[in-house]
Every structure is written in structure tokens, then in C-alpha cells.
N, C-alpha and C. Protein backbone atom coordinates (compact mmCIF):
# COMPACT_ATOMS: atom_id res chain seq x y z
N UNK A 1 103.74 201.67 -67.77
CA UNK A 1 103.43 200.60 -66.86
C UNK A 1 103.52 201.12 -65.43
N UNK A 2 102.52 200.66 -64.90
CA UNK A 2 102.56 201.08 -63.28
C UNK A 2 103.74 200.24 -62.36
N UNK A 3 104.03 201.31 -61.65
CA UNK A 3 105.24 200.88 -60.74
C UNK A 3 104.79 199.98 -59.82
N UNK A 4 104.74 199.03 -59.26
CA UNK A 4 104.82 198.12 -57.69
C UNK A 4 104.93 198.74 -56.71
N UNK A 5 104.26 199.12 -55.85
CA UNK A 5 104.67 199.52 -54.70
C UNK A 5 104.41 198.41 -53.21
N UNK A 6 105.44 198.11 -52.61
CA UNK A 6 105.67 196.82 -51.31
C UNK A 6 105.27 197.61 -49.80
N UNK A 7 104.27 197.23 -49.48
CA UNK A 7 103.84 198.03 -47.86
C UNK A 7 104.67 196.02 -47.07
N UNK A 8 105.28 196.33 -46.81
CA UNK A 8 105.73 195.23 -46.05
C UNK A 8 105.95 195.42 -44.53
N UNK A 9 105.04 194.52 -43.56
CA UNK A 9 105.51 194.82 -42.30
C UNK A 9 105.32 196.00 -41.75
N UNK A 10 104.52 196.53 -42.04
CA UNK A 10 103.93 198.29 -41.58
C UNK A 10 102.63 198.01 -41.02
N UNK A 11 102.52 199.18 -40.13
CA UNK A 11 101.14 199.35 -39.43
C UNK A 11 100.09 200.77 -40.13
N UNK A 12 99.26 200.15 -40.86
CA UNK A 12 98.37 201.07 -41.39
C UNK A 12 96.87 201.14 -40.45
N UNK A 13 97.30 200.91 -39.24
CA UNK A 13 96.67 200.41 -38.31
C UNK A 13 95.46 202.30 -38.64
N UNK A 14 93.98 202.26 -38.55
CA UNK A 14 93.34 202.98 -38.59
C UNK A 14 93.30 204.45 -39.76
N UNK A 15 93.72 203.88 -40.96
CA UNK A 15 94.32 204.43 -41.96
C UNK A 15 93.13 204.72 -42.69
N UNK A 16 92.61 205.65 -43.25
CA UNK A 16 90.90 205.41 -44.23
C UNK A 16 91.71 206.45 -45.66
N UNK A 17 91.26 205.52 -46.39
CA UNK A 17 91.47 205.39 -47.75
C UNK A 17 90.13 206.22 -48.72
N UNK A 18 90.63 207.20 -49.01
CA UNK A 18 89.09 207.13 -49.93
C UNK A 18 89.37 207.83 -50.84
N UNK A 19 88.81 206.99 -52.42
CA UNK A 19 89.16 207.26 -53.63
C UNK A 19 90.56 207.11 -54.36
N UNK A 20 90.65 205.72 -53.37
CA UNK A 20 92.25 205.08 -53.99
C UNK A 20 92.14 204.09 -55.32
N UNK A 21 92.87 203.87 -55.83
CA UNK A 21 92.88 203.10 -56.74
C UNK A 21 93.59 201.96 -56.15
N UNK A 22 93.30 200.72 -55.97
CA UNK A 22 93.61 199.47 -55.66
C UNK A 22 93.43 198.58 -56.45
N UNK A 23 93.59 198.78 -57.52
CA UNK A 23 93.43 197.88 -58.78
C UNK A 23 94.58 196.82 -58.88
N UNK A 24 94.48 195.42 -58.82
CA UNK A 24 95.29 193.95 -59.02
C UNK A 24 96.09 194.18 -57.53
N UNK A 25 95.64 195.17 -56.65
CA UNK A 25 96.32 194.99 -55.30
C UNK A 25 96.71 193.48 -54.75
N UNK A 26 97.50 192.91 -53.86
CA UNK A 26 97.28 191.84 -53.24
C UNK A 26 97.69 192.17 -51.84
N UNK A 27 96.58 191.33 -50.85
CA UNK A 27 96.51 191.12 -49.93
C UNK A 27 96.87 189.71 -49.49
N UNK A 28 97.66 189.62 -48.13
CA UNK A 28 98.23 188.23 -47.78
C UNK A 28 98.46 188.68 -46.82
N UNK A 29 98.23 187.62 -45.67
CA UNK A 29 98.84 187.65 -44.41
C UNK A 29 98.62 189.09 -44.12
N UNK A 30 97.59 189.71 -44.08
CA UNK A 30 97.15 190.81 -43.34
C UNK A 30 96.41 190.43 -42.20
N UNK A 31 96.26 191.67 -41.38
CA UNK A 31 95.20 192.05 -40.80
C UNK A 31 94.50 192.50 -40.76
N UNK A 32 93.55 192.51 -41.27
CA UNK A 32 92.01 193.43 -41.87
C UNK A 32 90.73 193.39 -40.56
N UNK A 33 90.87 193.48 -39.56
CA UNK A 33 90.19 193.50 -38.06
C UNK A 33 89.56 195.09 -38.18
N UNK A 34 88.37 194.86 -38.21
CA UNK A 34 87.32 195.97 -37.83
C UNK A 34 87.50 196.55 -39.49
N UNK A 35 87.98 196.24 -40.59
CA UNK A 35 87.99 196.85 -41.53
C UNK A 35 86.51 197.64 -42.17
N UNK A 36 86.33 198.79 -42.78
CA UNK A 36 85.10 198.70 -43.26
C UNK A 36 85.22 199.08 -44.67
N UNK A 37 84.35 198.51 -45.57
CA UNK A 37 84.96 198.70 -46.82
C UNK A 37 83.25 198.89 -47.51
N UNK A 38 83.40 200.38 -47.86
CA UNK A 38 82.24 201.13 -47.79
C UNK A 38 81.93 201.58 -49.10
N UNK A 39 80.98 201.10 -50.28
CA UNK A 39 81.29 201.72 -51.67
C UNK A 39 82.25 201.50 -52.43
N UNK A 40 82.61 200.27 -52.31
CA UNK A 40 83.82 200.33 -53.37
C UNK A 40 83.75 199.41 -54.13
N UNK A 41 84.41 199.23 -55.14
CA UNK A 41 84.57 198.09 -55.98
C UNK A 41 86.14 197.24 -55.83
N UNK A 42 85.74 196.19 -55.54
CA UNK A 42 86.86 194.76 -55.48
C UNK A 42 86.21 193.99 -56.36
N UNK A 43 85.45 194.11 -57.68
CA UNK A 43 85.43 192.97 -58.77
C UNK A 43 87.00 192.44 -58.89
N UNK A 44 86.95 191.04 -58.99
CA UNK A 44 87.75 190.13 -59.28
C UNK A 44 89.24 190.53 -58.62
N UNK A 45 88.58 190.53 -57.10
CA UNK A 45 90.08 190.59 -56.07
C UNK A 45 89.94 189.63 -55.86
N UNK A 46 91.49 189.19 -55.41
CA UNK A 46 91.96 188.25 -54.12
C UNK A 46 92.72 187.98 -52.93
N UNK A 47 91.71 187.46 -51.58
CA UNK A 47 92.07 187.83 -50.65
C UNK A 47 92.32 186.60 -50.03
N UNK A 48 93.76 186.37 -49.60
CA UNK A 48 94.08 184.69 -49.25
C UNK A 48 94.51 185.22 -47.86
N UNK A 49 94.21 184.25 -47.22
CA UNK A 49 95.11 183.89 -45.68
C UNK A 49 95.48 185.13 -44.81
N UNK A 50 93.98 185.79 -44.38
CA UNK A 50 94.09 187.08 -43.96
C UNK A 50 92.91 186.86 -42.70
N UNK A 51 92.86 188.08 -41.80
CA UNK A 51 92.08 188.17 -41.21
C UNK A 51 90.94 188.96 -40.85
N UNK A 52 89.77 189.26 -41.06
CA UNK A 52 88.98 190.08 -41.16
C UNK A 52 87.81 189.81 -40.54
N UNK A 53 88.43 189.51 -39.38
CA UNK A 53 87.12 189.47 -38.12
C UNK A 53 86.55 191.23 -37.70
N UNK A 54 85.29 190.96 -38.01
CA UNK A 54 84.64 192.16 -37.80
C UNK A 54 84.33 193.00 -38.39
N UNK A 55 84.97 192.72 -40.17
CA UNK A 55 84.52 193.48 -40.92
C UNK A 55 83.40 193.64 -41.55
N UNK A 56 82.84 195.10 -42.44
CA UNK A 56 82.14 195.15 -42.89
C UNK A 56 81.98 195.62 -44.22
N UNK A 57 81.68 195.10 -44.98
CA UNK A 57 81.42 195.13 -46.64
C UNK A 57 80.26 195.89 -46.65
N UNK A 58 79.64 196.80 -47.26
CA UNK A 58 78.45 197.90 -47.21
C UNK A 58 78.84 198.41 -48.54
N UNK A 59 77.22 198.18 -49.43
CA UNK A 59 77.29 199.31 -51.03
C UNK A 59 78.68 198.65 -51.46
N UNK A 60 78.87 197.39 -51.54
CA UNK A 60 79.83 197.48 -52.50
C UNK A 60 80.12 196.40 -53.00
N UNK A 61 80.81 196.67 -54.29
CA UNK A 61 80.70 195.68 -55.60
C UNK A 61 81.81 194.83 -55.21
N UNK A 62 81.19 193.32 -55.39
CA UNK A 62 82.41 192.45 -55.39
C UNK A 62 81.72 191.00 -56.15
N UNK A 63 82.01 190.90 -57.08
CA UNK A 63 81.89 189.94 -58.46
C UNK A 63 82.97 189.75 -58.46
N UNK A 64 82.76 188.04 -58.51
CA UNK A 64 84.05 187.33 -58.89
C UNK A 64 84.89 187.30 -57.85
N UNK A 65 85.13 187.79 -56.66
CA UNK A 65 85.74 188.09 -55.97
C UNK A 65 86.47 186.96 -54.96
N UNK A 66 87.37 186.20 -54.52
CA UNK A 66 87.73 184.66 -54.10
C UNK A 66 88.14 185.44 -52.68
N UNK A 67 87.80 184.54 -51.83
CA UNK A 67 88.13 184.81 -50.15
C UNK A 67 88.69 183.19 -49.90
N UNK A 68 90.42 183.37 -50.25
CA UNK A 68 90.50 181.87 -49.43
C UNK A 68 91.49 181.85 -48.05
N UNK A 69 90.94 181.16 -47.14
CA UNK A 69 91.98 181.15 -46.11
C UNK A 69 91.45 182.24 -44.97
N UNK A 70 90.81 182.54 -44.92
CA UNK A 70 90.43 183.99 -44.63
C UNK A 70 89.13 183.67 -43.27
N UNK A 71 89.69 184.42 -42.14
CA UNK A 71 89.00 184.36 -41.12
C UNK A 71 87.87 185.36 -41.03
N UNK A 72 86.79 185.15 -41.54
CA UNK A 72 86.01 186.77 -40.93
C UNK A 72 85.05 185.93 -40.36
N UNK A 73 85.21 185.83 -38.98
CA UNK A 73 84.12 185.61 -38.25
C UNK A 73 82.83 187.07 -38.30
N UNK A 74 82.62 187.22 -37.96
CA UNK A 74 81.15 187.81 -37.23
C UNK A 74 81.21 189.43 -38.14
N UNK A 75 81.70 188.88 -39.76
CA UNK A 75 82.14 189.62 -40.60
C UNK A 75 80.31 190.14 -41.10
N UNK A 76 79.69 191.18 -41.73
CA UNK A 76 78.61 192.14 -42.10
C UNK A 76 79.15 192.34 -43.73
N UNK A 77 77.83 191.54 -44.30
CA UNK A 77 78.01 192.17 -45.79
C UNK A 77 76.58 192.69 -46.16
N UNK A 78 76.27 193.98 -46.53
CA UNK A 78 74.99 194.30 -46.77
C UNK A 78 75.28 194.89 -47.58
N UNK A 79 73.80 195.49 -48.52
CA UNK A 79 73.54 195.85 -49.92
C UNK A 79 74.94 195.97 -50.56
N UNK A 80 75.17 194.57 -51.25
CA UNK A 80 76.37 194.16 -51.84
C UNK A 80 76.02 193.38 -52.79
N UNK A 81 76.75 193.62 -54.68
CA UNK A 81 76.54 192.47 -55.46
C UNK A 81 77.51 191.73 -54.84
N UNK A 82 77.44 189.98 -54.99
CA UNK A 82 78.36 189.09 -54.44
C UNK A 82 78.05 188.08 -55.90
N UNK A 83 78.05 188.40 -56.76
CA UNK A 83 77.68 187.02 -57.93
C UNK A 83 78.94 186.83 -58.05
N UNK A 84 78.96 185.66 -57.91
CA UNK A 84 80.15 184.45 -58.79
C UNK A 84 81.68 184.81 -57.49
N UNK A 85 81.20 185.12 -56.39
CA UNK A 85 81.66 185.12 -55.27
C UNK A 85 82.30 183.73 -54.64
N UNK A 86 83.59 183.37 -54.55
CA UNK A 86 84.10 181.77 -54.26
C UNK A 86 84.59 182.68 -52.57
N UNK A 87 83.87 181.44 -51.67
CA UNK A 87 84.51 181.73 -50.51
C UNK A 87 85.32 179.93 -50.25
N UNK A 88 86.51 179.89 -49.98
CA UNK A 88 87.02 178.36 -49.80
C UNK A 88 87.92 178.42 -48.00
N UNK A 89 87.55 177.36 -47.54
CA UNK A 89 88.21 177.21 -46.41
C UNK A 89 88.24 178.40 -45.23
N UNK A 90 86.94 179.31 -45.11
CA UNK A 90 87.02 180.19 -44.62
C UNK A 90 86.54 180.82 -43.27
N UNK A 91 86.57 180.58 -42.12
CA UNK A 91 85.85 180.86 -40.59
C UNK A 91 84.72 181.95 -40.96
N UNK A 92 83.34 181.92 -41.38
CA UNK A 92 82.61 182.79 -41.00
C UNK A 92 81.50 182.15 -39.65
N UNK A 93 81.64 181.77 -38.96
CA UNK A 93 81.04 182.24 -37.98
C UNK A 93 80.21 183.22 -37.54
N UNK A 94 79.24 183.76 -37.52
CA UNK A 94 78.39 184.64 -36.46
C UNK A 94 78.48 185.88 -37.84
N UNK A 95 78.74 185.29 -39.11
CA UNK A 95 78.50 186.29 -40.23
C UNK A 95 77.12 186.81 -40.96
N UNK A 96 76.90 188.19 -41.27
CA UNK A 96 75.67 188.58 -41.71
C UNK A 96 75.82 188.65 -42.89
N UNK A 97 74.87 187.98 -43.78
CA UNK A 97 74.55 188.71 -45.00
C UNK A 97 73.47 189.17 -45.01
N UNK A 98 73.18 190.46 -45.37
CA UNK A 98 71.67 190.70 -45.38
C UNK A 98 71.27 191.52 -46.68
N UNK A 99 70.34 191.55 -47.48
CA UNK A 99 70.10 192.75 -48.92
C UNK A 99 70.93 192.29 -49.72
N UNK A 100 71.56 191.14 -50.53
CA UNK A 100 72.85 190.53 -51.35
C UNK A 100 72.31 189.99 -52.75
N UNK A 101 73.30 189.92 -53.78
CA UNK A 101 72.76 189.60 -54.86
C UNK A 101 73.47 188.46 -54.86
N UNK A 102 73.73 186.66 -54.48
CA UNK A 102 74.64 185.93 -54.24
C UNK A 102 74.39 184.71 -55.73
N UNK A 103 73.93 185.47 -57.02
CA UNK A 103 73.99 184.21 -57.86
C UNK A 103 75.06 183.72 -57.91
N UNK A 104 75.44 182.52 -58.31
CA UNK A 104 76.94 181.75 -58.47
C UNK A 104 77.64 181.94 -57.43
N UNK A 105 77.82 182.24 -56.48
CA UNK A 105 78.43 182.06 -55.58
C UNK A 105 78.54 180.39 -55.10
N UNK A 106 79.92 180.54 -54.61
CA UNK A 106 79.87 179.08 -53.91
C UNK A 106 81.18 179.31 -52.76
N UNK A 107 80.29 178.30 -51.63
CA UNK A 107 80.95 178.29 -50.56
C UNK A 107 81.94 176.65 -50.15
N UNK A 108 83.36 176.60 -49.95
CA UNK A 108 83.46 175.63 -50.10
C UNK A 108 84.31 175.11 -48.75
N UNK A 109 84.16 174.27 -48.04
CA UNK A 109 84.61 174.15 -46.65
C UNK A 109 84.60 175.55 -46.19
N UNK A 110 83.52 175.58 -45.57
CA UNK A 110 83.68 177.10 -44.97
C UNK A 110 82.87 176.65 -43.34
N UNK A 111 83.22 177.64 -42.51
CA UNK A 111 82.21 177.38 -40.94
C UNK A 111 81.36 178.45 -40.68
N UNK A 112 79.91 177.92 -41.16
CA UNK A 112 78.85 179.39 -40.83
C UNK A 112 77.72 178.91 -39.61
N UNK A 113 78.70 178.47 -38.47
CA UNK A 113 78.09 178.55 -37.26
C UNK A 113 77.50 179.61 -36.73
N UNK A 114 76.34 179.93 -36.62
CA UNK A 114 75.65 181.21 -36.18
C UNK A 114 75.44 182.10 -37.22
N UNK A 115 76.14 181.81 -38.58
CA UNK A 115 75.42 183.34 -39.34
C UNK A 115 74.01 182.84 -40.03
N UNK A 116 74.26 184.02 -40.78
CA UNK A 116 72.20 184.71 -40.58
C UNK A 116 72.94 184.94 -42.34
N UNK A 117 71.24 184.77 -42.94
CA UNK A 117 71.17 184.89 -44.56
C UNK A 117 70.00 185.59 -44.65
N UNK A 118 69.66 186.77 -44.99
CA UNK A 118 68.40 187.37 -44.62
C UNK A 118 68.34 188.28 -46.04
N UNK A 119 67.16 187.96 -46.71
CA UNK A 119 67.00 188.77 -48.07
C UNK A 119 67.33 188.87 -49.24
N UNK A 120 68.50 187.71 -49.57
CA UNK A 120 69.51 187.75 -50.86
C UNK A 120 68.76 186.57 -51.77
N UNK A 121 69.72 187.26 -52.64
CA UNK A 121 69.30 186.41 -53.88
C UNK A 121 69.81 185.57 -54.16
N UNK A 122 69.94 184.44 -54.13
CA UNK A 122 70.78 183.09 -54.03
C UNK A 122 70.56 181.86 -55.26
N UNK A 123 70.35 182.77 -56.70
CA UNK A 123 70.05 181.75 -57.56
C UNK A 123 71.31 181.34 -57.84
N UNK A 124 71.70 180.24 -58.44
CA UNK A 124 72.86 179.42 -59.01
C UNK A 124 73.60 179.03 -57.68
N UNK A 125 73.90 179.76 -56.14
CA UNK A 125 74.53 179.50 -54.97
C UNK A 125 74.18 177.77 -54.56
N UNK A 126 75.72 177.71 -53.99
CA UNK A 126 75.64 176.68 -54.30
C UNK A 126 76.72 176.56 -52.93
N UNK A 127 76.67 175.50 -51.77
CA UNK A 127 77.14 175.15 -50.43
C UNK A 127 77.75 173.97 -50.65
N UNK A 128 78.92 173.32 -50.38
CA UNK A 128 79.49 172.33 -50.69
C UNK A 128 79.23 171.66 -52.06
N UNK A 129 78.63 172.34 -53.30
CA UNK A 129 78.75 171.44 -54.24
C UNK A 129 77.13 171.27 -54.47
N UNK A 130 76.17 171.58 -53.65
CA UNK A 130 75.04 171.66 -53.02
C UNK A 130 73.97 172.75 -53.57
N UNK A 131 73.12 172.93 -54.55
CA UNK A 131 72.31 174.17 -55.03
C UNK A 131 71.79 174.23 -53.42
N UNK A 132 71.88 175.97 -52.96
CA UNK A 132 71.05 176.33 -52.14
C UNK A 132 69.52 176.30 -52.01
N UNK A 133 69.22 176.68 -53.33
CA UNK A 133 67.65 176.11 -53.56
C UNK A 133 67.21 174.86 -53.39
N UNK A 134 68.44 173.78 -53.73
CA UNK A 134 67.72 172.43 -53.44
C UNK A 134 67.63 172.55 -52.24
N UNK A 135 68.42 173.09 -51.07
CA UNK A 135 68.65 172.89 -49.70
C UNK A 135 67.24 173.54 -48.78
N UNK A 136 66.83 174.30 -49.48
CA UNK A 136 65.63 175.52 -48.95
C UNK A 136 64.80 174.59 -49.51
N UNK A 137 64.75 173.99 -50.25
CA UNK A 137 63.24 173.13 -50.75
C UNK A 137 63.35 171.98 -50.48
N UNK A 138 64.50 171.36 -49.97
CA UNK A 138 64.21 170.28 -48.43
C UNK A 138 63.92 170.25 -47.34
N UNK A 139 63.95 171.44 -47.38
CA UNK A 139 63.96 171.56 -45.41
C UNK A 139 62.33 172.30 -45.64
N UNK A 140 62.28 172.97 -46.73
CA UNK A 140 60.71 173.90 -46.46
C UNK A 140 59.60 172.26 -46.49
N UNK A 141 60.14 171.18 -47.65
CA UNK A 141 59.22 170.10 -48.03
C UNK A 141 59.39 169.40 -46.79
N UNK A 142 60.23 169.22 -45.64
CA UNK A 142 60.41 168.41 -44.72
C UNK A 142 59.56 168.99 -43.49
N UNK A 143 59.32 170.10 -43.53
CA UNK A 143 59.00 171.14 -42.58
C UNK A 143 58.05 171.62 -42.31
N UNK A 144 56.66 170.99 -43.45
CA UNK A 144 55.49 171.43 -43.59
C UNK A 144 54.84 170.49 -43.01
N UNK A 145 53.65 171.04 -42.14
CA UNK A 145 52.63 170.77 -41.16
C UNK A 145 51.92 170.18 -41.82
């Protein structure tokens, strides 16, 4: 059985990680500011009550993956699977997704003032409870000349 190891109260402030194993890690009450998380796999992490303004998700796998509590404003996720992705109660603001695979995903009280959705795949996604497709085929049927 793998040992526990407690980073408590430490500054890993500009620390790059590569080819760690972070498997059932938990994150809480971090600071994840400017993080970039480049190629990796976080299937079925969880990341509660943290901060991750500015980060960027790039090439990398995250299925299943729950973001609750979690500030990432003007946070960058590109060529990323995101299926079955739960974001709840979460500040994205001025956030990019762009190149995404977002089936099942659902967003739930979340603030996406200013972000941008550009290129993804958004079958089963679903915004307050809300199919995204129904939402794109109201506004396209409301919208036509």
C-alpha cells in the first residue's frame, strides 16, 4: 500500500513536475495561479475550493474530472478531452475553451462572463440543467433574418 504523503503549508511556488505520478492526489485550499498543466492525465480528479486564475490545461486528459469551488477566472483549456466534466459553483470569467471534446459535461452555478467556446464538441453538455444544443438552437432559430 502506498504511503500518504502531507505537503501542508509549503510553497511549491514555481515547482515543474514532470512524469509524476499524482494518482487519488487531493487538492484543497491551494493556490494553483499561473499553473500549467501540459499533457497529463487528471481522469477522475478532484479539485475543491482552490484557485486557478490563469491557468492553463493544454493536451490533456480530464474525464470525469469535478472542479468545485474553484476560481479560474481567465483560466485556457485547449485540445483537451473534458467528457463527463462537472464544473459547480465556479468563477470562470474571461475563460477559453477552444479544440474540446465537452460531451456530458455540466456546468452548474458557475460565472462565464466574457468566456469564449470556440470549436468543441458539446453533445450531451448541459448549462444549468439546460442541453447546450437546445440553447444554440434558440438563439440560432431566434436569430435568423
Amino acid at each position: 500500500m502506498d504511503e500518504k504523503k502531507l505537503f501542508n503549508k509549503m510553497s511549491l511556488k514555481s515547482a515543474v513536475f514532470e512524469e509524476v505520478n499524482l494518482e487519488c492526489a487531493v487538492f484543497s485550499q491551494t493556490n494553483m495561479l499561473c499553473t500549467a498543466i501540459v499533457e497529463a492525465n487528471l481522469d477522475e480528479s478532484r479539485i475543491e475550493d482552490c484557485s486557478m486564475k490563469k491557468a492553463q490545461f493544454r493536451n490533456a486528459a480530464m474525464r470525469e474530472v469535478t472542479f468545485q469551488d474553484v476560481d479560474m477566472q481567465n483560466t485556457v483549456y485547449s485540445n483537451a478531452n473534458l467528457r463527463g466534466l462537472v464544473f459547480k459553483h465556479s468563477n470562470m470569467q474571461g475563460a477559453s475553451f477552444t479544440h474540446l471534446g465537452m460531451n456530458q459535461t455540466v456546468f452548474e452555478s458557475c460565472s462565464f462572463e466574457n468566456a469564449q467556446f470556440n470549436s468543441c464538441e458539446m453533445e450531451g453538455a448541459m448549462i444549468d440543467g439546460i442541453p447546450v444544443a437546445e440553447l444554440l438552437a434558440a438563439y440560432q432559430k431566434a436569430n435568423k433574418s
